[in-house]
mmCIF file with all atom_site columns, C-alpha atoms in Angstrom:
data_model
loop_
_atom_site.group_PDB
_atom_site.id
_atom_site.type_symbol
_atom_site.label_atom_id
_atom_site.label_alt_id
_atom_site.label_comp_id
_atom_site.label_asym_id
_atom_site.label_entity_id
_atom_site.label_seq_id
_atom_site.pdbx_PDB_ins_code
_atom_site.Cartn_x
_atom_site.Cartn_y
_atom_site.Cartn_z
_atom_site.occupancy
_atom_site.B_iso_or_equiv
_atom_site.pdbx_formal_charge
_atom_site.auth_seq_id
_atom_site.auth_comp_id
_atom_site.auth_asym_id
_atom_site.auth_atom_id
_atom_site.pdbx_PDB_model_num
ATOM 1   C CA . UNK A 1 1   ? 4.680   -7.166  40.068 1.00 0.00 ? 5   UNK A CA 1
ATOM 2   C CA . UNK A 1 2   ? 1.067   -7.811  40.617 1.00 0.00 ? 6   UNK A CA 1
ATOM 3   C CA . UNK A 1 3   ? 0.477   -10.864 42.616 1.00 0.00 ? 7   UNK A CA 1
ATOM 4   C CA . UNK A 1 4   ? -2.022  -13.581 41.405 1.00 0.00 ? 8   UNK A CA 1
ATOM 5   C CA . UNK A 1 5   ? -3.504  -12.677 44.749 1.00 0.00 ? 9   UNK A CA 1
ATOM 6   C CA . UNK A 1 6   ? -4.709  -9.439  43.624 1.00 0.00 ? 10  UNK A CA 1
ATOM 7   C CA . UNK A 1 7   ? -6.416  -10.619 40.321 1.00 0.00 ? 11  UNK A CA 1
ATOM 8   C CA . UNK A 1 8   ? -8.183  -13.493 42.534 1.00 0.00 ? 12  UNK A CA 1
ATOM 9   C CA . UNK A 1 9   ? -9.404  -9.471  44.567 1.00 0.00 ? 13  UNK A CA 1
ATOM 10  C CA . UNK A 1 10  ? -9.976  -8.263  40.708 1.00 0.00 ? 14  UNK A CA 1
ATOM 11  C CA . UNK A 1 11  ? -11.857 -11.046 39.749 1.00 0.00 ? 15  UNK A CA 1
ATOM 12  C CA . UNK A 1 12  ? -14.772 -9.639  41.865 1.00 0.00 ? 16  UNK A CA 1
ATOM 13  C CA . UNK A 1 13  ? -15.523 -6.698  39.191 1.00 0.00 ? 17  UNK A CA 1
ATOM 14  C CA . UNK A 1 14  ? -13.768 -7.589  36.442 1.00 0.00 ? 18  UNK A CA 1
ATOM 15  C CA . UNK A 1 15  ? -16.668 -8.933  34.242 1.00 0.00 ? 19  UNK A CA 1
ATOM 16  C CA . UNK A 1 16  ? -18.376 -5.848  34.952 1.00 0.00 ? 20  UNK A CA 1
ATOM 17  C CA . UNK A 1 17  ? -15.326 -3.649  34.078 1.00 0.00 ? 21  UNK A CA 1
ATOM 18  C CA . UNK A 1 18  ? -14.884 -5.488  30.867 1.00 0.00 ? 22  UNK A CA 1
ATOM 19  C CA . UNK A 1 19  ? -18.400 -4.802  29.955 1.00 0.00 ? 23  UNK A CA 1
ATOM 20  C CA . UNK A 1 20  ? -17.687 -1.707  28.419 1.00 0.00 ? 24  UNK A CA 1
ATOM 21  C CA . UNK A 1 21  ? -15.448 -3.551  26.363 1.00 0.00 ? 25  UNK A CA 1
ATOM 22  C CA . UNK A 1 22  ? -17.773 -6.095  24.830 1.00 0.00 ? 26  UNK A CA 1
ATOM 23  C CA . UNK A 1 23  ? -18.808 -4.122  21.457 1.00 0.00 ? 27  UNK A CA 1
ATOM 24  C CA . UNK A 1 24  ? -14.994 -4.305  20.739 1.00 0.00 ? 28  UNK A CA 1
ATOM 25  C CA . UNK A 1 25  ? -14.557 -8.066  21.608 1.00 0.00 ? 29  UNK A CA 1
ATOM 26  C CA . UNK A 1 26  ? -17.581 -8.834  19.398 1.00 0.00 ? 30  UNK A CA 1
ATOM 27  C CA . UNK A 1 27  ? -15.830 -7.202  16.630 1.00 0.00 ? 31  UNK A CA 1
ATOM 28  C CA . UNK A 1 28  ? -12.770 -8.456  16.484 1.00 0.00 ? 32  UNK A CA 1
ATOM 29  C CA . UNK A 1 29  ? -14.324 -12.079 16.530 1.00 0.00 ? 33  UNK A CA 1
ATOM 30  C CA . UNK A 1 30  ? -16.375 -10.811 13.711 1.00 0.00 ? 34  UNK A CA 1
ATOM 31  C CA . UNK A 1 31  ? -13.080 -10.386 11.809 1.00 0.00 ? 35  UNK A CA 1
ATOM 32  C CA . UNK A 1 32  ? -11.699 -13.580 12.840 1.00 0.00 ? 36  UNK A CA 1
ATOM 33  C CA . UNK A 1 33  ? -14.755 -14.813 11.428 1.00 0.00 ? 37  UNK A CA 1
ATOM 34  C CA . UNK A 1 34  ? -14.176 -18.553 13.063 1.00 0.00 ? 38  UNK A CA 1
ATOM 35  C CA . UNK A 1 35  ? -16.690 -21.149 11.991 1.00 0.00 ? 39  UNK A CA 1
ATOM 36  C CA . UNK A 1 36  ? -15.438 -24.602 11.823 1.00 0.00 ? 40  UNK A CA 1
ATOM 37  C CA . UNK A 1 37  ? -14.065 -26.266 15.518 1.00 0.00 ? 41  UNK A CA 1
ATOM 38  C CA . UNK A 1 38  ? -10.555 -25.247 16.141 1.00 0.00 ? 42  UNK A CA 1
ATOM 39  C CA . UNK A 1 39  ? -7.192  -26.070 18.807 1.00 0.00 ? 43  UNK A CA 1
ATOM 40  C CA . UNK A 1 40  ? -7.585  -23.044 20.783 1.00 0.00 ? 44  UNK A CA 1
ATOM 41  C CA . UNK A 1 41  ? -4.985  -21.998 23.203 1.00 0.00 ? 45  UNK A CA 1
ATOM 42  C CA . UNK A 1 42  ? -6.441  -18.860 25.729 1.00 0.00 ? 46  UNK A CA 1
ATOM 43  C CA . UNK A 1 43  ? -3.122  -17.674 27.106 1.00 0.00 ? 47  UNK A CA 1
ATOM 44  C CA . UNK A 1 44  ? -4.143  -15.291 30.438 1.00 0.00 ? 48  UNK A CA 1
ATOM 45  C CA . UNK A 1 45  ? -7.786  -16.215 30.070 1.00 0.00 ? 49  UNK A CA 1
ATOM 46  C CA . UNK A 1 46  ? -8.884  -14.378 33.002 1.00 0.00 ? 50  UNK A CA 1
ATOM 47  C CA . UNK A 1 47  ? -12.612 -15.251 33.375 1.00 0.00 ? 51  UNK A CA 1
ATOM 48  C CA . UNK A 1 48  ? -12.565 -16.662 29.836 1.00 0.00 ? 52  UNK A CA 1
ATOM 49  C CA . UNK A 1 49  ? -15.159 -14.028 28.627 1.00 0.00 ? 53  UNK A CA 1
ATOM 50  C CA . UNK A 1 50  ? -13.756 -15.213 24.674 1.00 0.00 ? 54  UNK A CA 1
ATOM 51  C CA . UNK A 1 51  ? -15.415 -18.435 25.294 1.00 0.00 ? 55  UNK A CA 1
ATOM 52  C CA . UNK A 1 52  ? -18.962 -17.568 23.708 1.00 0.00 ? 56  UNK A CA 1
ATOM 53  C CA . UNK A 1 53  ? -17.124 -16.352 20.710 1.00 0.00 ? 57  UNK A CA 1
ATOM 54  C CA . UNK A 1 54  ? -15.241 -19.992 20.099 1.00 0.00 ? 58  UNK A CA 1
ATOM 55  C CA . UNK A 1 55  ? -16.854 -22.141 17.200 1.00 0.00 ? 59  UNK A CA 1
ATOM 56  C CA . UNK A 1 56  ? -18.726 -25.318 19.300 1.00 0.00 ? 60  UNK A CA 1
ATOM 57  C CA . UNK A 1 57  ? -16.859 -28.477 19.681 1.00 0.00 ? 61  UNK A CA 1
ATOM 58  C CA . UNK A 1 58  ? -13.319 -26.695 19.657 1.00 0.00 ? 62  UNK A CA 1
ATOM 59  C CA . UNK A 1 59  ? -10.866 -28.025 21.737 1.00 0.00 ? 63  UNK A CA 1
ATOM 60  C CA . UNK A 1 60  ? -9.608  -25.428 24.247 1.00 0.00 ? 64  UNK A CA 1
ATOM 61  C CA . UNK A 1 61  ? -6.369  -24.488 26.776 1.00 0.00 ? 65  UNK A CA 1
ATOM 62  C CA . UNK A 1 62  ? -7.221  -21.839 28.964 1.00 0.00 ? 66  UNK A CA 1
ATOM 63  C CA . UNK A 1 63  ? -4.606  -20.950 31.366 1.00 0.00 ? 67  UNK A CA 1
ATOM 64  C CA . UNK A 1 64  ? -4.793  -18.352 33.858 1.00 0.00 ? 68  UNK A CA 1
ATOM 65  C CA . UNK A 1 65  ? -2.318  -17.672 37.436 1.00 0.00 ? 69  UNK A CA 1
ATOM 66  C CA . UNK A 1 66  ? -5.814  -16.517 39.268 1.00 0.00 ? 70  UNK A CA 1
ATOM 67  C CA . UNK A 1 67  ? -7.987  -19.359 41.076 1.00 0.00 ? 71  UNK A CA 1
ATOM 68  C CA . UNK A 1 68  ? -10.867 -16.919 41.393 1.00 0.00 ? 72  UNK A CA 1
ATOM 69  C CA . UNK A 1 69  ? -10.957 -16.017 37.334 1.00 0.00 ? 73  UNK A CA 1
ATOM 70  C CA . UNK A 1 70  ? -10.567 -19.469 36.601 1.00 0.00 ? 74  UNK A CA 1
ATOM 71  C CA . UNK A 1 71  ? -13.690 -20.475 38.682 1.00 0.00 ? 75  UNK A CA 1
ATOM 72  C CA . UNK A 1 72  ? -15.702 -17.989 37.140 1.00 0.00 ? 76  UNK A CA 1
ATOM 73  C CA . UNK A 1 73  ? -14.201 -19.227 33.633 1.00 0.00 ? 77  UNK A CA 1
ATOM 74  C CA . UNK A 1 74  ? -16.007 -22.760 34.870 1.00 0.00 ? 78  UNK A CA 1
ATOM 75  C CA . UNK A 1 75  ? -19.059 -20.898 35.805 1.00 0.00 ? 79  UNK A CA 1
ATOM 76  C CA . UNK A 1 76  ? -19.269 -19.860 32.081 1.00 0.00 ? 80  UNK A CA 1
ATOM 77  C CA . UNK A 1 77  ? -18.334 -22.878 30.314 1.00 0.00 ? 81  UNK A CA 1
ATOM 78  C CA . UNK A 1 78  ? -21.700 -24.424 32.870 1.00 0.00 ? 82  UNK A CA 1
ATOM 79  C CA . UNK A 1 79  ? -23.678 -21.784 31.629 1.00 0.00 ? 83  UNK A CA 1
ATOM 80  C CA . UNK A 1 80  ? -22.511 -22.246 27.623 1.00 0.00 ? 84  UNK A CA 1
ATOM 81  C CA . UNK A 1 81  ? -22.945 -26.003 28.017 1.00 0.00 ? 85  UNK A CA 1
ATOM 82  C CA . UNK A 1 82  ? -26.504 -25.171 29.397 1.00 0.00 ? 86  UNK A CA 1
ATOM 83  C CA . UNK A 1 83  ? -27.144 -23.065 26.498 1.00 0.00 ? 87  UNK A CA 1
ATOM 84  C CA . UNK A 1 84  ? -25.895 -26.387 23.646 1.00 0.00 ? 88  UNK A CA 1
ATOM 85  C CA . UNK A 1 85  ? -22.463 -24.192 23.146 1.00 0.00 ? 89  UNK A CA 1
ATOM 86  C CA . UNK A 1 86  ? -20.097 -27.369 23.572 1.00 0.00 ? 90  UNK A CA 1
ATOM 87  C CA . UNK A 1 87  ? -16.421 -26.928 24.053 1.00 0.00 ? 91  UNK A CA 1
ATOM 88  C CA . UNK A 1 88  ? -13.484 -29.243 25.036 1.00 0.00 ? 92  UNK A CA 1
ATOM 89  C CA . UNK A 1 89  ? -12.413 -26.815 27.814 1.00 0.00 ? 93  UNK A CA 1
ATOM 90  C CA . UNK A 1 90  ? -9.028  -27.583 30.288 1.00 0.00 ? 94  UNK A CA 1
ATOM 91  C CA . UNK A 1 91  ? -8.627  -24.975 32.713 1.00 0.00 ? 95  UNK A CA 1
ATOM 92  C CA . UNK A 1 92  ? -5.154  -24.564 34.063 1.00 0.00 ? 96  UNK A CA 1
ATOM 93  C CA . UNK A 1 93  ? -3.770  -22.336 36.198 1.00 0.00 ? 97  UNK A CA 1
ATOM 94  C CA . UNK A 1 94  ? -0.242  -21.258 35.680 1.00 0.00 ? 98  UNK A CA 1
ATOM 95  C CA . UNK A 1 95  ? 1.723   -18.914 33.562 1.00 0.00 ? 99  UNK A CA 1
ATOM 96  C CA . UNK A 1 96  ? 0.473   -18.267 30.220 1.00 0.00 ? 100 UNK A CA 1
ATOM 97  C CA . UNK A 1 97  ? 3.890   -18.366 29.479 1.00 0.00 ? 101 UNK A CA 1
ATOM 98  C CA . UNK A 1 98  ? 4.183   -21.754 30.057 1.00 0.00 ? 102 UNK A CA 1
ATOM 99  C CA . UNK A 1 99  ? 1.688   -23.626 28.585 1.00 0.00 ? 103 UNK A CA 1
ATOM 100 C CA . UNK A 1 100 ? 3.087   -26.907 28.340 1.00 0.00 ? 104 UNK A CA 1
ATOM 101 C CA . UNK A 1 101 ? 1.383   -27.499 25.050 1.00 0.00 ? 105 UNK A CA 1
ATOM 102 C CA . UNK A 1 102 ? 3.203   -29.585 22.330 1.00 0.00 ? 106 UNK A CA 1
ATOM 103 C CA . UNK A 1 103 ? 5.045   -27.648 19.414 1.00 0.00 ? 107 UNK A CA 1
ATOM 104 C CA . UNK A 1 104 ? 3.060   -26.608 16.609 1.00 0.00 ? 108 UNK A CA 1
ATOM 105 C CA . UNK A 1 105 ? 0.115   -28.379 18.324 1.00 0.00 ? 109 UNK A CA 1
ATOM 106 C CA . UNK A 1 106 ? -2.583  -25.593 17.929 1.00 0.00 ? 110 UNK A CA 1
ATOM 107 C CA . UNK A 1 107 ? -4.950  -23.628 15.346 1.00 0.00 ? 111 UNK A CA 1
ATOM 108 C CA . UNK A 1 108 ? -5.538  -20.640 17.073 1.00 0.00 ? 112 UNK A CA 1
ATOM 109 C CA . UNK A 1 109 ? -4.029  -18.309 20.225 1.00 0.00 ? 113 UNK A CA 1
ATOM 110 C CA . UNK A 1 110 ? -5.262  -15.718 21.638 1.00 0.00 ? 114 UNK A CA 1
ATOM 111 C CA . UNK A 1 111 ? -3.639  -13.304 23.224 1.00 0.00 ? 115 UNK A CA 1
ATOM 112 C CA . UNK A 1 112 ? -6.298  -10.730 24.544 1.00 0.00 ? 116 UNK A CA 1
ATOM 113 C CA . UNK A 1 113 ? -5.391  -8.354  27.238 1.00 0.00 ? 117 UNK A CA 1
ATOM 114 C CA . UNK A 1 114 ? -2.717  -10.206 28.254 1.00 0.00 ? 118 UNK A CA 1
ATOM 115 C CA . UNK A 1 115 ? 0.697   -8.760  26.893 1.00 0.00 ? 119 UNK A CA 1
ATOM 116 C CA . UNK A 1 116 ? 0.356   -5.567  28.752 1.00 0.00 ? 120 UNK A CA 1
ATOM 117 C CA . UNK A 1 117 ? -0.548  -7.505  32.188 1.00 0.00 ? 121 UNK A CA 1
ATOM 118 C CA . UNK A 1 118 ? 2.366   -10.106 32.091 1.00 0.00 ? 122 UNK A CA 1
ATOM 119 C CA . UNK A 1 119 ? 6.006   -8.939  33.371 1.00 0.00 ? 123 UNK A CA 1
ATOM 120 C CA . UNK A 1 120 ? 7.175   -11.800 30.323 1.00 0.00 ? 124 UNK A CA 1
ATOM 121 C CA . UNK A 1 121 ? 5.413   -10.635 27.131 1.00 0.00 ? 125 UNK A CA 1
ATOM 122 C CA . UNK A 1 122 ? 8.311   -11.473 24.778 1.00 0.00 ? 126 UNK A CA 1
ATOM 123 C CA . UNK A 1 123 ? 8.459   -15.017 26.443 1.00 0.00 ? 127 UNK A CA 1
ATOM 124 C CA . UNK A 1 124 ? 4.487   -14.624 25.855 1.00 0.00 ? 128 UNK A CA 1
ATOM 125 C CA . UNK A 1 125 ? 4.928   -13.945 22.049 1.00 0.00 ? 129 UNK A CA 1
ATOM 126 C CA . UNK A 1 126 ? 7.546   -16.705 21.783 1.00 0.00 ? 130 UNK A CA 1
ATOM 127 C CA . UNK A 1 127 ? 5.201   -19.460 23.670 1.00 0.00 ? 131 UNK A CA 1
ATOM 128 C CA . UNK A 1 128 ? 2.685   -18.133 21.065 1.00 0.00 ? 132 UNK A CA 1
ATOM 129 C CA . UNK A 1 129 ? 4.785   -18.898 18.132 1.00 0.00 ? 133 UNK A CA 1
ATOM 130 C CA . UNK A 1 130 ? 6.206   -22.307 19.562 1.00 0.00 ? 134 UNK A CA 1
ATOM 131 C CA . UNK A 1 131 ? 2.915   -23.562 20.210 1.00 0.00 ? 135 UNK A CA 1
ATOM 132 C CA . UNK A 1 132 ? 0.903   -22.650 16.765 1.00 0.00 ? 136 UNK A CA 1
ATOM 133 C CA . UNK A 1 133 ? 0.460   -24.681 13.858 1.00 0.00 ? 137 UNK A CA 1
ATOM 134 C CA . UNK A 1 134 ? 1.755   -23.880 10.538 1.00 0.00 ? 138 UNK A CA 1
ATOM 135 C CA . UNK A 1 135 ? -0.609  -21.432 9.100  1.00 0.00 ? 139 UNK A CA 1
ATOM 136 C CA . UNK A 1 136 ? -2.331  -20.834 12.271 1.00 0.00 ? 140 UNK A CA 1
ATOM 137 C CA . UNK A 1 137 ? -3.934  -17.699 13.318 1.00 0.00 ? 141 UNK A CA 1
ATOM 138 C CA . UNK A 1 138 ? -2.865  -15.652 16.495 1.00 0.00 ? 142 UNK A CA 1
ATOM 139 C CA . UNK A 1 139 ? -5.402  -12.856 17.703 1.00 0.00 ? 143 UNK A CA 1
ATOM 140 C CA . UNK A 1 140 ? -3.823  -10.219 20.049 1.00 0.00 ? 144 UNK A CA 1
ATOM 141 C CA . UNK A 1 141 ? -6.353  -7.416  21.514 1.00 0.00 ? 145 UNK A CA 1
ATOM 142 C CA . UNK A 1 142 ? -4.738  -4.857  24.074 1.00 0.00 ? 146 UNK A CA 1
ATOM 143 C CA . UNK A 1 143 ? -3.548  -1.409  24.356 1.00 0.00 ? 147 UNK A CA 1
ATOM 144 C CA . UNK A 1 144 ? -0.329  -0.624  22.902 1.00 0.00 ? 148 UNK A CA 1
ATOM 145 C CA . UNK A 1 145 ? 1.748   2.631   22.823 1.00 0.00 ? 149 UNK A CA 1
ATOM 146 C CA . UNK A 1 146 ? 2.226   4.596   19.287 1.00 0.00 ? 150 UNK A CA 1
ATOM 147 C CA . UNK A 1 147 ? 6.059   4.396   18.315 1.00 0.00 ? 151 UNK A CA 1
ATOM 148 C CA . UNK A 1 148 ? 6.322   8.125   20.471 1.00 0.00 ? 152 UNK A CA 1
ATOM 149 C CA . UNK A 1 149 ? 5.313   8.506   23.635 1.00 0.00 ? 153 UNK A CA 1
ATOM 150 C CA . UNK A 1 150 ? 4.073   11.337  25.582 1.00 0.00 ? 154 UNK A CA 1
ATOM 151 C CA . UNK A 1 151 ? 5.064   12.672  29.556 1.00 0.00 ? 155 UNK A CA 1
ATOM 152 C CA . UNK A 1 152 ? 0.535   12.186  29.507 1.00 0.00 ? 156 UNK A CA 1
ATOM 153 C CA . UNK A 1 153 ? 0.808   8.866   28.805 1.00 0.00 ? 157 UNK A CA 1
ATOM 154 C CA . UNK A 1 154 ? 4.260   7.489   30.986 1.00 0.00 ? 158 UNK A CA 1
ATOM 155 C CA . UNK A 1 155 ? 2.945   9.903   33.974 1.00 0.00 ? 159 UNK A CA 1
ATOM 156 C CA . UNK A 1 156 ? -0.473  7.699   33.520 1.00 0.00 ? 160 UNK A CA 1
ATOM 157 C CA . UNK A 1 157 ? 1.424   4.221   33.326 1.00 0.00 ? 161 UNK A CA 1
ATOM 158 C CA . UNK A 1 158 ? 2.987   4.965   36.754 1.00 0.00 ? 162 UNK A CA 1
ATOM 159 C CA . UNK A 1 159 ? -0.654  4.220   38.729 1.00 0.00 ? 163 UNK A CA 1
ATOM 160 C CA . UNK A 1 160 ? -1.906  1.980   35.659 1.00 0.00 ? 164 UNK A CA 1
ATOM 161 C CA . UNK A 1 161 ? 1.613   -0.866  36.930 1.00 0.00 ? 165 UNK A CA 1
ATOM 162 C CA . UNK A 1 162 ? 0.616   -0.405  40.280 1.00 0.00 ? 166 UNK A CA 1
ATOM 163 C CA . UNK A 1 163 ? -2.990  -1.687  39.237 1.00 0.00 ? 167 UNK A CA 1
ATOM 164 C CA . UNK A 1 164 ? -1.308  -4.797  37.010 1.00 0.00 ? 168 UNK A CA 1
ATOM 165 C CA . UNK A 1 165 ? -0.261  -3.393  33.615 1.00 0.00 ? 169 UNK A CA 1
ATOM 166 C CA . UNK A 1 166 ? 1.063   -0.621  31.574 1.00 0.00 ? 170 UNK A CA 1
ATOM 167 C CA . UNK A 1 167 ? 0.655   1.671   28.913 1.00 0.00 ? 171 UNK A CA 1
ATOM 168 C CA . UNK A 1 168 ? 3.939   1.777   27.480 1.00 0.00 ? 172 UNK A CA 1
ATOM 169 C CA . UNK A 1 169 ? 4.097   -1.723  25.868 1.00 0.00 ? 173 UNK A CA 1
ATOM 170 C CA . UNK A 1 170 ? 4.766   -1.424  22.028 1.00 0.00 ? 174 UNK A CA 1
ATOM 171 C CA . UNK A 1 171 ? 3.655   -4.362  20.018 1.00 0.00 ? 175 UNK A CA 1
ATOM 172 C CA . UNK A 1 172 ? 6.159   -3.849  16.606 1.00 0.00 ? 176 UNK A CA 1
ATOM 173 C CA . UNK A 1 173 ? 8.956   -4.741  18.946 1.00 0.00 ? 177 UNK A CA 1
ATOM 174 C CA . UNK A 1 174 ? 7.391   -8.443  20.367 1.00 0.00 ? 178 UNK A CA 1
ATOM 175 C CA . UNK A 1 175 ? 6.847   -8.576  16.558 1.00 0.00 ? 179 UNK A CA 1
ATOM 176 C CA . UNK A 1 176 ? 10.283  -8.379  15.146 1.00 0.00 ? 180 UNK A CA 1
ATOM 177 C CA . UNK A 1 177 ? 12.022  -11.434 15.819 1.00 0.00 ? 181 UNK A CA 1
ATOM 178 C CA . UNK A 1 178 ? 9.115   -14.027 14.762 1.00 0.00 ? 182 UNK A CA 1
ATOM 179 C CA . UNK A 1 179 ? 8.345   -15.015 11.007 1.00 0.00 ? 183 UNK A CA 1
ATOM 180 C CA . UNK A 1 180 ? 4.558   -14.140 11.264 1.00 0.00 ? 184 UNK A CA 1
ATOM 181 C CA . UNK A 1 181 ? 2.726   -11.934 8.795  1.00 0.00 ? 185 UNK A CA 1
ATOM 182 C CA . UNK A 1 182 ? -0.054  -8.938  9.863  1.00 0.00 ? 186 UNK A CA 1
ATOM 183 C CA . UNK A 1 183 ? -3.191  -10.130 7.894  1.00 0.00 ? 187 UNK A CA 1
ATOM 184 C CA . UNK A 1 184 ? -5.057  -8.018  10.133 1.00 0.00 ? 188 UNK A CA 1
ATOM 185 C CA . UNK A 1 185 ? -4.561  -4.150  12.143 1.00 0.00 ? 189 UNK A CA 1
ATOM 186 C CA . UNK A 1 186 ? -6.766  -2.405  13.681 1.00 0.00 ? 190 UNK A CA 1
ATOM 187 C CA . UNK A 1 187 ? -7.137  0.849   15.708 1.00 0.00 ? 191 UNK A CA 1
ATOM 188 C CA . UNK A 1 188 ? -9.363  0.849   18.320 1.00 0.00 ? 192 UNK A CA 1
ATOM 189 C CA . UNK A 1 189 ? -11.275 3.402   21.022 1.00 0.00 ? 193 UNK A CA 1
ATOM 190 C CA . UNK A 1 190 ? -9.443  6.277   19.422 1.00 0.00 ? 194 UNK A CA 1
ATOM 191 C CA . UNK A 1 191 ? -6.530  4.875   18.780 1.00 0.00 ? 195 UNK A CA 1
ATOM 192 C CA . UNK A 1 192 ? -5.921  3.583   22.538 1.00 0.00 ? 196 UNK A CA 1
ATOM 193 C CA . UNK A 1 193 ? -6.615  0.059   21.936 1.00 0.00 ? 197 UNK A CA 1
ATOM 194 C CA . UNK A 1 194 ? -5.205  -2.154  18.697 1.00 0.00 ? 198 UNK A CA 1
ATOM 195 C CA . UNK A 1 195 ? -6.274  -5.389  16.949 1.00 0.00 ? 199 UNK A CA 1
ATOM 196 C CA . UNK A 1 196 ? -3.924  -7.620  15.120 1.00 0.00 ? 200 UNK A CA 1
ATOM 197 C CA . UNK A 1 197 ? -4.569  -10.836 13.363 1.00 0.00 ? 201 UNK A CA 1
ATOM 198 C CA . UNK A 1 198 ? -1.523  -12.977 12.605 1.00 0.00 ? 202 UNK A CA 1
ATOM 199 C CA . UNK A 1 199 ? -0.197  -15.762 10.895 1.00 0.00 ? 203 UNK A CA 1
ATOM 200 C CA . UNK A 1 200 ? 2.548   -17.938 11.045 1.00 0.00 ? 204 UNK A CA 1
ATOM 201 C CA . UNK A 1 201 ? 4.344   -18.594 7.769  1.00 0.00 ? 205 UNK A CA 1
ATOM 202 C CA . UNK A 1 202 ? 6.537   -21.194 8.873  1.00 0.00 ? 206 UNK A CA 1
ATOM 203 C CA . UNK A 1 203 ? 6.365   -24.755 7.564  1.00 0.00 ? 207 UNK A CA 1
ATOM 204 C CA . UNK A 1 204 ? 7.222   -27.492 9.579  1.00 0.00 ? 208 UNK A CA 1
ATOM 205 C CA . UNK A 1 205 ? 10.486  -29.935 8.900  1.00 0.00 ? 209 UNK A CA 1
ATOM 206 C CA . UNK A 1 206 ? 9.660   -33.628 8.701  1.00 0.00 ? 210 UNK A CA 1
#
C-alpha cells in the first residue's frame, strides 16, 4: 500500500508528469460540456489540476490523503481566483472514500485517476453513488484493463503497485452492482486509458 507519505514525495513532479495528459483532460471536459455552477465532489483530487475545467461559482469538495497535493491544490485555486475563475473550494484531506458529504447532496463526482490508485475502489464507487444527486453526472478518467488480460500487462502491474496503482483494475465490475446508466465511453491513448460519463437513475423516496 502506498503511503500518503510517498504522494506528499510525488507531489514534487506530478504536475509535470500529468502534463502529457492535459490534451485528454481537456477533452473529456469538452464532453461533459459543464456550463452552469454545479455541487462538485473531487474524490482523490491530487493537486486538483480539474479545477480550471469547473464552471465559476460551483461549489466544490476536494479531498485528497496527501498534505503536499493539497497545498499545491490551494496554490491553484490562488492563482484561478487571481485570474476571476471563482469557486467555493473546501480542501480536505482524508480518504476519498470517506467524504462525509450528505446523501444525494451533489451534482457532479469525479473520479479521475483515482480508482486505480486507491486499495478501496468499490467502497470508492459506492461513496460515489451515495453521495450524488438524482440525475447527477459521475465522470471517471483512468486506465482500466480490457475484460482479458495479458502476462505483458500483469508482469507490468507488478512495478506499476509498487509506484501506487495498477493496471489490472476492470471498471464493468465496480459497475455492476449500482443502478447508473453509461451515457458516455470512451477509449483513450490506444485503448490504454477509458472515459465514462454516468448517471444515476435513481429517484429519491420522500
Amino acid at each position: 500500500m502506498v503511503t500518503a507519505k510517498r504522494w506528499d514525495c510525488y507531489a514534487r513532479f506530478y504536475n509535470l508528469l500529468l502534463k502529457t495528459a492535459a490534451s485528454q483532460r481537456e477533452q473529456l471536459f469538452r464532453r461533459l460540456a459543464l456550463s452552469e455552477p454545479l455541487t462538485v465532489y473531487v474524490a482523490g483530487c491530487g493537486s486538483s489540476l480539474d479545477l480550471p475545467y469547473l464552471p465559476a461559482q460551483s461549489a466544490v469538495l476536494a479531498v485528497d490523503f496527501s498534505a503536499q497535493m493539497l497545498k499545491q491544490s490551494a496554490d491553484l485555486q490562488r492563482q484561478l481566483q487571481a485570474q476571476g475563475h471563482e469557486l467555493a473550494l473546501t480542501l480536505r484531506q482524508g480518504r476519498a472514500e470517506q467524504s462525509g458529504l450528505a446523501e444525494h447532496s451533489v451534482d457532479l463526482v469525479l473520479l479521475h485517476l483515482i480508482l486505480a490508485v486507491t486499495d478501496q475502489p468499490q467502497a470508492l464507487m459506492e461513496e460515489a453513488v451515495r453521495v450524488l444527486k438524482p440525475g447527477g453526472v459521475i465522470s471517471i478518467w483512468d486506465k482500466f484493463a480490457p475484460q482479458r488480460i495479458g502476462w505483458l500487462r500483469r508482469t507490468a502491474d507488478y512495478l506499476s503497485r509498487k509506484l501506487g496503482t495498477t493496471l489490472l483494475l476492470q471498471i464493468d465490475p465496480l459497475l455492476q452492482p449500482h443502478s447508473l446508466a453509461i451515457m458516455q465511453r470512451h477509449t483513450m491513448l490506444y485503448g490504454q486509458m477509458q472515459h465514462l460519463i454516468l448517471s444515476s437513475n435513481i429517484s429519491v423516496k420522500r
